[in-house]
mmCIF file of C-alpha atoms in Angstrom:
data_model
loop_
_atom_site.group_PDB
_atom_site.id
_atom_site.type_symbol
_atom_site.label_atom_id
_atom_site.label_comp_id
_atom_site.label_asym_id
_atom_site.label_seq_id
_atom_site.Cartn_x
_atom_site.Cartn_y
_atom_site.Cartn_z
ATOM 1 C CA UNK A 3 -16.019 111.243 -44.406
ATOM 2 C CA UNK A 4 -13.789 113.539 -46.055
ATOM 3 C CA UNK A 5 -16.185 115.299 -48.377
ATOM 4 C CA UNK A 6 -18.697 117.302 -46.039
ATOM 5 C CA UNK A 7 -17.035 119.719 -43.387
ATOM 6 C CA UNK A 8 -19.249 121.172 -40.833
ATOM 7 C CA UNK A 9 -21.375 123.845 -41.881
ATOM 8 C CA UNK A 10 -19.997 127.268 -40.771
ATOM 9 C CA UNK A 11 -17.105 127.639 -38.607
ATOM 10 C CA UNK A 12 -16.050 129.249 -35.326
ATOM 11 C CA UNK A 13 -17.134 132.698 -36.390
ATOM 12 C CA UNK A 14 -20.640 131.123 -36.920
ATOM 13 C CA UNK A 15 -21.527 133.291 -39.817
ATOM 14 C CA UNK A 16 -23.592 130.423 -41.494
ATOM 15 C CA UNK A 17 -26.992 131.996 -40.175
ATOM 16 C CA UNK A 18 -28.424 130.289 -43.155
ATOM 17 C CA UNK A 19 -31.179 127.883 -41.782
ATOM 18 C CA UNK A 20 -30.819 124.367 -43.005
ATOM 19 C CA UNK A 21 -34.175 122.704 -44.070
ATOM 20 C CA UNK A 22 -34.743 119.258 -44.647
ATOM 21 C CA UNK A 23 -34.480 119.680 -48.539
ATOM 22 C CA UNK A 24 -30.944 121.062 -47.876
ATOM 23 C CA UNK A 25 -30.047 118.072 -45.761
ATOM 24 C CA UNK A 26 -31.384 115.637 -48.178
ATOM 25 C CA UNK A 27 -29.143 117.333 -50.689
ATOM 26 C CA UNK A 28 -26.210 117.120 -48.584
ATOM 27 C CA UNK A 29 -26.770 113.446 -48.116
ATOM 28 C CA UNK A 30 -27.186 112.854 -51.752
ATOM 29 C CA UNK A 31 -23.863 114.598 -52.294
ATOM 30 C CA UNK A 32 -22.106 112.732 -49.795
ATOM 31 C CA UNK A 33 -23.620 109.453 -51.004
ATOM 32 C CA UNK A 34 -22.742 110.072 -54.556
ATOM 33 C CA UNK A 35 -19.194 111.111 -53.625
ATOM 34 C CA UNK A 36 -18.600 107.757 -51.858
ATOM 35 C CA UNK A 37 -20.385 105.754 -54.454
ATOM 36 C CA UNK A 38 -17.843 107.544 -57.183
ATOM 37 C CA UNK A 39 -14.904 106.571 -54.960
ATOM 38 C CA UNK A 40 -16.067 102.721 -54.978
ATOM 39 C CA UNK A 41 -16.887 102.633 -58.494
ATOM 40 C CA UNK A 42 -13.354 104.175 -59.341
ATOM 41 C CA UNK A 43 -11.883 101.509 -57.349
ATOM 42 C CA UNK A 44 -13.744 98.832 -59.088
ATOM 43 C CA UNK A 45 -13.137 100.310 -62.440
ATOM 44 C CA UNK A 46 -9.344 100.178 -61.966
ATOM 45 C CA UNK A 47 -9.439 96.655 -60.951
ATOM 46 C CA UNK A 48 -11.699 95.886 -63.951
ATOM 47 C CA UNK A 49 -9.273 97.425 -66.358
ATOM 48 C CA UNK A 50 -6.294 95.742 -65.082
ATOM 49 C CA UNK A 51 -8.130 92.517 -65.531
ATOM 50 C CA UNK A 52 -8.905 93.579 -68.995
ATOM 51 C CA UNK A 53 -5.153 94.239 -69.773
ATOM 52 C CA UNK A 54 -4.301 90.651 -68.470
ATOM 53 C CA UNK A 55 -6.720 89.141 -70.425
ATOM 54 C CA UNK A 56 -5.504 90.995 -73.535
ATOM 55 C CA UNK A 57 -1.937 90.045 -72.927
ATOM 56 C CA UNK A 58 -3.166 86.399 -72.533
ATOM 57 C CA UNK A 59 -4.884 86.137 -75.782
ATOM 58 C CA UNK A 60 -1.815 87.853 -77.485
ATOM 59 C CA UNK A 61 0.347 85.035 -75.818
ATOM 60 C CA UNK A 62 -1.995 82.486 -77.076
ATOM 61 C CA UNK A 63 -1.935 83.638 -80.696
ATOM 62 C CA UNK A 64 1.748 82.356 -80.706
ATOM 63 C CA UNK A 65 0.964 79.022 -79.165
ATOM 64 C CA UNK A 66 1.056 75.596 -80.927
ATOM 65 C CA UNK A 67 -2.663 74.964 -82.273
ATOM 66 C CA UNK A 68 -2.478 71.381 -81.529
ATOM 67 C CA UNK A 69 -1.118 71.425 -78.033
ATOM 68 C CA UNK A 70 -3.737 71.503 -75.253
ATOM 69 C CA UNK A 71 -3.449 74.633 -72.944
ATOM 70 C CA UNK A 72 -3.536 74.420 -69.216
ATOM 71 C CA UNK A 73 -6.156 76.804 -68.171
ATOM 72 C CA UNK A 74 -6.513 77.639 -64.608
ATOM 73 C CA UNK A 75 -9.977 76.875 -63.241
ATOM 74 C CA UNK A 76 -10.285 77.609 -59.482
ATOM 75 C CA UNK A 77 -7.154 76.249 -57.638
ATOM 76 C CA UNK A 78 -6.377 73.688 -60.353
ATOM 77 C CA UNK A 79 -5.300 73.575 -63.944
ATOM 78 C CA UNK A 80 -7.175 71.608 -66.626
ATOM 79 C CA UNK A 81 -6.111 70.836 -70.098
ATOM 80 C CA UNK A 82 -8.334 72.127 -72.736
ATOM 81 C CA UNK A 83 -7.737 72.685 -76.457
ATOM 82 C CA UNK A 84 -6.454 75.883 -77.528
ATOM 83 C CA UNK A 85 -9.597 76.868 -79.242
ATOM 84 C CA UNK A 86 -11.614 76.549 -76.113
ATOM 85 C CA UNK A 87 -9.152 78.486 -74.305
ATOM 86 C CA UNK A 88 -9.547 81.199 -76.811
ATOM 87 C CA UNK A 89 -13.428 80.952 -76.475
ATOM 88 C CA UNK A 90 -13.288 81.370 -72.856
ATOM 89 C CA UNK A 91 -10.921 84.369 -72.927
ATOM 90 C CA UNK A 92 -13.487 85.908 -75.535
ATOM 91 C CA UNK A 93 -16.161 85.373 -73.484
ATOM 92 C CA UNK A 94 -14.534 86.575 -70.281
ATOM 93 C CA UNK A 95 -13.466 89.593 -71.962
ATOM 94 C CA UNK A 96 -16.822 90.468 -73.227
ATOM 95 C CA UNK A 97 -18.533 90.212 -69.854
ATOM 96 C CA UNK A 98 -15.564 92.378 -68.709
ATOM 97 C CA UNK A 99 -16.177 94.950 -71.193
ATOM 98 C CA UNK A 100 -19.861 95.194 -70.249
ATOM 99 C CA UNK A 101 -18.829 95.546 -66.539
ATOM 100 C CA UNK A 102 -16.592 98.240 -67.282
ATOM 101 C CA UNK A 103 -19.208 100.025 -69.452
ATOM 102 C CA UNK A 104 -21.871 99.801 -66.681
ATOM 103 C CA UNK A 105 -19.409 101.090 -64.243
ATOM 104 C CA UNK A 106 -18.411 103.930 -66.380
ATOM 105 C CA UNK A 107 -21.913 105.027 -67.074
ATOM 106 C CA UNK A 108 -22.809 104.851 -63.158
ATOM 107 C CA UNK A 109 -19.543 107.023 -62.460
ATOM 108 C CA UNK A 110 -20.791 109.636 -64.979
ATOM 109 C CA UNK A 111 -24.432 109.651 -63.229
ATOM 110 C CA UNK A 112 -22.663 110.231 -59.854
ATOM 111 C CA UNK A 113 -20.830 113.067 -61.191
ATOM 112 C CA UNK A 114 -23.791 114.674 -62.932
ATOM 113 C CA UNK A 115 -25.683 114.516 -59.970
ATOM 114 C CA UNK A 116 -23.020 115.925 -57.757
ATOM 115 C CA UNK A 117 -22.608 118.867 -59.916
ATOM 116 C CA UNK A 118 -26.173 119.643 -59.959
ATOM 117 C CA UNK A 119 -26.245 119.332 -56.029
ATOM 118 C CA UNK A 120 -23.219 121.329 -55.838
ATOM 119 C CA UNK A 121 -24.792 124.466 -57.555
ATOM 120 C CA UNK A 122 -27.841 124.265 -55.438
ATOM 121 C CA UNK A 123 -25.791 124.061 -52.258
ATOM 122 C CA UNK A 124 -23.070 126.512 -53.094
ATOM 123 C CA UNK A 125 -25.850 128.996 -54.130
ATOM 124 C CA UNK A 126 -27.388 128.776 -50.686
ATOM 125 C CA UNK A 127 -24.450 128.223 -48.334
ATOM 126 C CA UNK A 128 -21.818 130.075 -50.222
ATOM 127 C CA UNK A 129 -18.197 129.436 -48.451
ATOM 128 C CA UNK A 130 -19.751 128.041 -45.296
ATOM 129 C CA UNK A 131 -20.009 124.584 -47.042
ATOM 130 C CA UNK A 132 -17.142 122.435 -48.290
ATOM 131 C CA UNK A 133 -18.238 120.057 -51.067
ATOM 132 C CA UNK A 134 -14.639 119.108 -52.424
ATOM 133 C CA UNK A 135 -13.797 115.483 -52.355
ATOM 134 C CA UNK B 293 -38.563 118.938 -33.712
ATOM 135 C CA UNK B 294 -37.360 115.828 -35.365
ATOM 136 C CA UNK B 295 -38.606 114.513 -38.390
ATOM 137 C CA UNK B 296 -38.291 111.470 -40.971
ATOM 138 C CA UNK B 297 -37.773 109.035 -38.100
ATOM 139 C CA UNK B 298 -37.975 105.770 -39.971
ATOM 140 C CA UNK B 299 -35.503 102.895 -40.604
ATOM 141 C CA UNK B 300 -34.350 101.285 -43.876
ATOM 142 C CA UNK B 301 -35.262 97.914 -44.957
ATOM 143 C CA UNK B 302 -32.738 95.965 -42.730
ATOM 144 C CA UNK B 303 -34.153 98.011 -39.745
ATOM 145 C CA UNK B 304 -31.322 100.583 -39.386
ATOM 146 C CA UNK B 305 -32.744 103.589 -37.532
ATOM 147 C CA UNK B 306 -32.954 106.821 -39.458
ATOM 148 C CA UNK B 307 -31.245 109.728 -37.819
ATOM 149 C CA UNK B 308 -33.552 112.437 -36.602
ATOM 150 C CA UNK B 309 -33.205 115.945 -38.350
ATOM 151 C CA UNK B 310 -33.025 118.958 -36.355
ATOM 152 C CA UNK B 311 -35.637 121.340 -38.234
ATOM 153 C CA UNK B 312 -35.184 124.081 -35.867
ATOM 154 C CA UNK B 313 -32.252 124.309 -33.409
ATOM 155 C CA UNK B 314 -34.122 126.336 -30.921
ATOM 156 C CA UNK B 315 -37.091 124.134 -30.681
ATOM 157 C CA UNK B 316 -34.966 121.275 -30.604
ATOM 158 C CA UNK B 317 -32.941 122.205 -27.573
ATOM 159 C CA UNK B 318 -36.030 123.810 -25.927
ATOM 160 C CA UNK B 319 -35.699 127.373 -25.956
ATOM 161 C CA UNK B 320 -33.521 130.392 -26.835
ATOM 162 C CA UNK B 321 -31.492 129.916 -23.547
ATOM 163 C CA UNK B 322 -31.640 126.244 -23.097
ATOM 164 C CA UNK B 323 -28.380 124.627 -22.863
ATOM 165 C CA UNK B 324 -26.852 122.433 -25.740
ATOM 166 C CA UNK B 325 -24.627 120.012 -24.382
ATOM 167 C CA UNK B 326 -27.207 117.167 -23.674
ATOM 168 C CA UNK B 327 -28.163 117.671 -27.548
ATOM 169 C CA UNK B 328 -24.548 117.691 -28.524
ATOM 170 C CA UNK B 329 -23.952 114.519 -26.656
ATOM 171 C CA UNK B 330 -27.010 112.774 -28.068
ATOM 172 C CA UNK B 331 -25.714 113.048 -31.525
ATOM 173 C CA UNK B 332 -22.273 111.989 -30.381
ATOM 174 C CA UNK B 333 -23.667 108.992 -29.153
ATOM 175 C CA UNK B 334 -25.725 108.424 -32.407
ATOM 176 C CA UNK B 335 -22.577 108.947 -34.551
ATOM 177 C CA UNK B 336 -20.636 106.575 -32.448
ATOM 178 C CA UNK B 337 -23.479 103.802 -33.039
ATOM 179 C CA UNK B 338 -23.692 104.410 -36.665
ATOM 180 C CA UNK B 339 -19.923 104.281 -36.838
ATOM 181 C CA UNK B 340 -20.064 100.794 -35.097
ATOM 182 C CA UNK B 341 -22.449 99.452 -37.690
ATOM 183 C CA UNK B 342 -20.599 100.768 -40.339
ATOM 184 C CA UNK B 343 -17.563 98.906 -39.041
ATOM 185 C CA UNK B 344 -19.349 95.516 -39.041
ATOM 186 C CA UNK B 345 -20.939 95.821 -42.393
ATOM 187 C CA UNK B 346 -17.688 96.625 -44.016
ATOM 188 C CA UNK B 347 -16.381 93.451 -42.368
ATOM 189 C CA UNK B 348 -19.264 91.557 -43.734
ATOM 190 C CA UNK B 349 -18.563 93.104 -47.177
ATOM 191 C CA UNK B 350 -15.146 92.416 -46.824
ATOM 192 C CA UNK B 351 -15.754 88.454 -46.366
ATOM 193 C CA UNK B 352 -18.326 88.545 -49.186
ATOM 194 C CA UNK B 353 -15.716 89.764 -51.442
ATOM 195 C CA UNK B 354 -13.499 86.655 -50.672
ATOM 196 C CA UNK B 355 -16.743 84.598 -50.781
ATOM 197 C CA UNK B 356 -18.216 85.441 -53.954
ATOM 198 C CA UNK B 357 -15.044 84.665 -56.099
ATOM 199 C CA UNK B 358 -14.600 81.438 -54.175
ATOM 200 C CA UNK B 359 -18.173 80.180 -55.004
ATOM 201 C CA UNK B 360 -17.471 81.447 -58.694
ATOM 202 C CA UNK B 361 -14.298 79.467 -58.924
ATOM 203 C CA UNK B 362 -15.984 76.275 -57.682
ATOM 204 C CA UNK B 363 -19.088 76.833 -59.911
ATOM 205 C CA UNK B 364 -16.660 77.267 -62.831
ATOM 206 C CA UNK B 365 -14.934 73.794 -62.218
ATOM 207 C CA UNK B 366 -18.021 71.991 -61.728
ATOM 208 C CA UNK B 367 -19.565 73.388 -64.818
ATOM 209 C CA UNK B 368 -16.273 72.339 -66.656
ATOM 210 C CA UNK B 369 -16.574 68.856 -65.402
ATOM 211 C CA UNK B 370 -20.226 68.883 -66.642
ATOM 212 C CA UNK B 371 -19.314 70.111 -70.163
ATOM 213 C CA UNK B 372 -16.162 67.716 -70.643
ATOM 214 C CA UNK B 373 -17.647 64.429 -69.585
ATOM 215 C CA UNK B 374 -16.519 62.243 -72.539
ATOM 216 C CA UNK B 375 -13.044 63.993 -73.030
ATOM 217 C CA UNK B 376 -10.114 63.096 -71.001
ATOM 218 C CA UNK B 377 -9.661 65.358 -68.108
ATOM 219 C CA UNK B 378 -5.837 65.935 -67.552
ATOM 220 C CA UNK B 379 -5.591 68.307 -64.641
ATOM 221 C CA UNK B 380 -2.744 69.711 -62.540
ATOM 222 C CA UNK B 381 -3.950 70.124 -58.808
ATOM 223 C CA UNK B 382 -2.417 72.161 -56.053
ATOM 224 C CA UNK B 383 -0.628 69.857 -53.533
ATOM 225 C CA UNK B 384 0.894 72.942 -51.849
ATOM 226 C CA UNK B 385 1.427 76.561 -52.530
ATOM 227 C CA UNK B 386 4.113 76.072 -55.221
ATOM 228 C CA UNK B 387 3.597 72.314 -55.921
ATOM 229 C CA UNK B 388 1.297 70.945 -58.444
ATOM 230 C CA UNK B 389 0.800 67.479 -59.150
ATOM 231 C CA UNK B 390 -0.962 65.529 -62.362
ATOM 232 C CA UNK B 391 -3.991 63.822 -62.347
ATOM 233 C CA UNK B 392 -6.516 62.498 -64.738
ATOM 234 C CA UNK B 393 -9.878 62.668 -63.759
ATOM 235 C CA UNK B 394 -12.245 59.638 -64.430
ATOM 236 C CA UNK B 395 -15.615 60.259 -65.875
ATOM 237 C CA UNK B 396 -17.847 60.912 -62.814
ATOM 238 C CA UNK B 397 -21.115 62.414 -62.388
ATOM 239 C CA UNK B 398 -20.700 63.177 -58.599
ATOM 240 C CA UNK B 399 -18.632 65.991 -57.094
ATOM 241 C CA UNK B 400 -18.059 66.721 -53.336
ATOM 242 C CA UNK B 401 -18.758 70.032 -52.122
ATOM 243 C CA UNK B 402 -16.989 71.313 -49.172
ATOM 244 C CA UNK B 403 -19.648 72.790 -46.870
ATOM 245 C CA UNK B 404 -17.541 74.002 -43.870
ATOM 246 C CA UNK B 405 -17.823 72.619 -40.726
ATOM 247 C CA UNK B 406 -15.463 69.854 -41.617
ATOM 248 C CA UNK B 407 -18.125 68.305 -43.724
ATOM 249 C CA UNK B 408 -18.075 67.520 -47.552
ATOM 250 C CA UNK B 409 -21.076 66.141 -49.221
ATOM 251 C CA UNK B 410 -21.513 64.471 -52.653
ATOM 252 C CA UNK B 411 -23.733 65.904 -55.103
ATOM 253 C CA UNK B 412 -24.794 64.761 -58.723
ATOM 254 C CA UNK B 413 -23.343 67.544 -60.936
ATOM 255 C CA UNK B 414 -26.519 69.135 -61.988
ATOM 256 C CA UNK B 415 -27.533 69.468 -58.167
ATOM 257 C CA UNK B 416 -24.202 70.695 -57.583
ATOM 258 C CA UNK B 417 -24.476 73.529 -60.297
ATOM 259 C CA UNK B 418 -28.182 74.297 -58.758
ATOM 260 C CA UNK B 419 -26.862 74.545 -55.425
ATOM 261 C CA UNK B 420 -23.859 76.653 -56.173
ATOM 262 C CA UNK B 421 -25.946 79.001 -58.345
ATOM 263 C CA UNK B 422 -28.213 79.472 -55.556
ATOM 264 C CA UNK B 423 -25.493 80.312 -53.089
ATOM 265 C CA UNK B 424 -23.705 82.810 -55.350
ATOM 266 C CA UNK B 425 -27.284 84.501 -55.808
ATOM 267 C CA UNK B 426 -27.659 84.664 -52.250
ATOM 268 C CA UNK B 427 -24.161 86.104 -51.747
ATOM 269 C CA UNK B 428 -24.621 88.570 -54.512
ATOM 270 C CA UNK B 429 -27.934 89.746 -52.885
ATOM 271 C CA UNK B 430 -26.367 90.097 -49.548
ATOM 272 C CA UNK B 431 -23.493 92.042 -51.051
ATOM 273 C CA UNK B 432 -26.056 94.357 -52.644
ATOM 274 C CA UNK B 433 -27.765 94.938 -49.346
ATOM 275 C CA UNK B 434 -24.656 95.602 -47.494
ATOM 276 C CA UNK B 435 -23.886 98.229 -50.147
ATOM 277 C CA UNK B 436 -27.215 100.031 -49.598
ATOM 278 C CA UNK B 437 -27.150 99.707 -45.859
ATOM 279 C CA UNK B 438 -23.555 101.427 -45.942
ATOM 280 C CA UNK B 439 -24.967 104.259 -48.205
ATOM 281 C CA UNK B 440 -28.023 104.713 -45.738
ATOM 282 C CA UNK B 441 -25.695 104.861 -42.645
ATOM 283 C CA UNK B 442 -23.421 107.272 -44.347
ATOM 284 C CA UNK B 443 -26.571 109.641 -44.960
ATOM 285 C CA UNK B 444 -27.541 109.357 -41.430
ATOM 286 C CA UNK B 445 -24.115 109.853 -40.306
ATOM 287 C CA UNK B 446 -24.137 113.181 -42.709
ATOM 288 C CA UNK B 447 -27.258 114.289 -40.665
ATOM 289 C CA UNK B 448 -25.763 113.601 -37.460
ATOM 290 C CA UNK B 449 -22.801 115.762 -38.411
ATOM 291 C CA UNK B 450 -24.765 118.514 -39.768
ATOM 292 C CA UNK B 451 -27.002 118.522 -36.823
ATOM 293 C CA UNK B 452 -24.124 118.738 -34.380
ATOM 294 C CA UNK B 453 -22.334 121.540 -36.612
ATOM 295 C CA UNK B 454 -25.627 123.591 -36.290
ATOM 296 C CA UNK B 455 -26.221 123.218 -32.721
ATOM 297 C CA UNK B 456 -22.600 124.007 -31.958
ATOM 298 C CA UNK B 457 -22.673 127.139 -34.526
ATOM 299 C CA UNK B 458 -25.858 128.174 -32.607
ATOM 300 C CA UNK B 459 -24.183 127.934 -29.169
ATOM 301 C CA UNK B 460 -21.197 129.820 -30.441
ATOM 302 C CA UNK B 461 -23.333 132.680 -31.939
ATOM 303 C CA UNK B 462 -25.260 132.954 -28.806
ATOM 304 C CA UNK B 463 -22.259 133.276 -26.857
ATOM 305 C CA UNK B 464 -20.937 135.974 -28.913
ATOM 306 C CA UNK B 465 -23.860 138.114 -28.844
ATOM 307 C CA UNK B 466 -24.133 137.733 -25.171
ATOM 308 C CA UNK B 467 -20.531 138.779 -24.767
ATOM 309 C CA UNK B 468 -21.250 141.777 -27.174
ATOM 310 C CA UNK B 469 -24.296 143.113 -24.994
ATOM 311 C CA UNK B 470 -22.297 142.596 -21.803
ATOM 312 C CA UNK B 471 -19.367 144.896 -23.357
ATOM 313 C CA UNK B 472 -21.614 147.655 -24.016
#
């Protein structure tokens, strides 16, 4: 709830009437702000996972080709061939990449919308509205 | 006058928007306390809903990866019927034991409430897939609800601020008149 301070202040200089349209813009801004926060959190997590996966595939490059790999599935480890493990890691990596792309474009959307809303709101309410994160 | 009084798909009521402060509190000289109190109560209700939804979301945050893990294991069993299945399974936090899985087409799924049920592997996959979908829908809905609640909270915040500011301004004007 940090983004939107109350309109006006003790001096009550905010004589500007708030219309439903303004209210909707404020709502949207607040919504995008929170959404962006969530997305950034997810994005950090996904990026860490991606790095771990990269480390893993680097590690497996050095592994003995004929020796099976113990791969963690759920709470247990199963022994599978190196080739299969690499395939699995590749597939996981791809799905992570597309997830990251999706999150990034969603974040861009939020930022774009927020800056548009900010222009509208700032021009009407000047300094009696606080739109920073 | 309030407007846009509706609710979202999960029946969370929308907060009324105050179009005109004077009209809302009922006249130029009407008191503001009851209106302020009303919005305060409303904000508390939304806060309460928000907390319970955040809890729900948190439990789904655990549940979804859990289902995914189980599903991955069952699929692995399904895809590796013929080959030998050497595994290390967890006995305790830091203790794993080796086990060789027999070729099987039945798995036991933990259903909660101290119950485990046996399923043929394809049935198990279908069941888990379905559970995963349900959990993901529920997660999406919780997110939508949270955004909706946030919007309503913003409305109540703005309403409160406007009524408050109206009152401050009115009092100041009164004082200025008296001083003259």
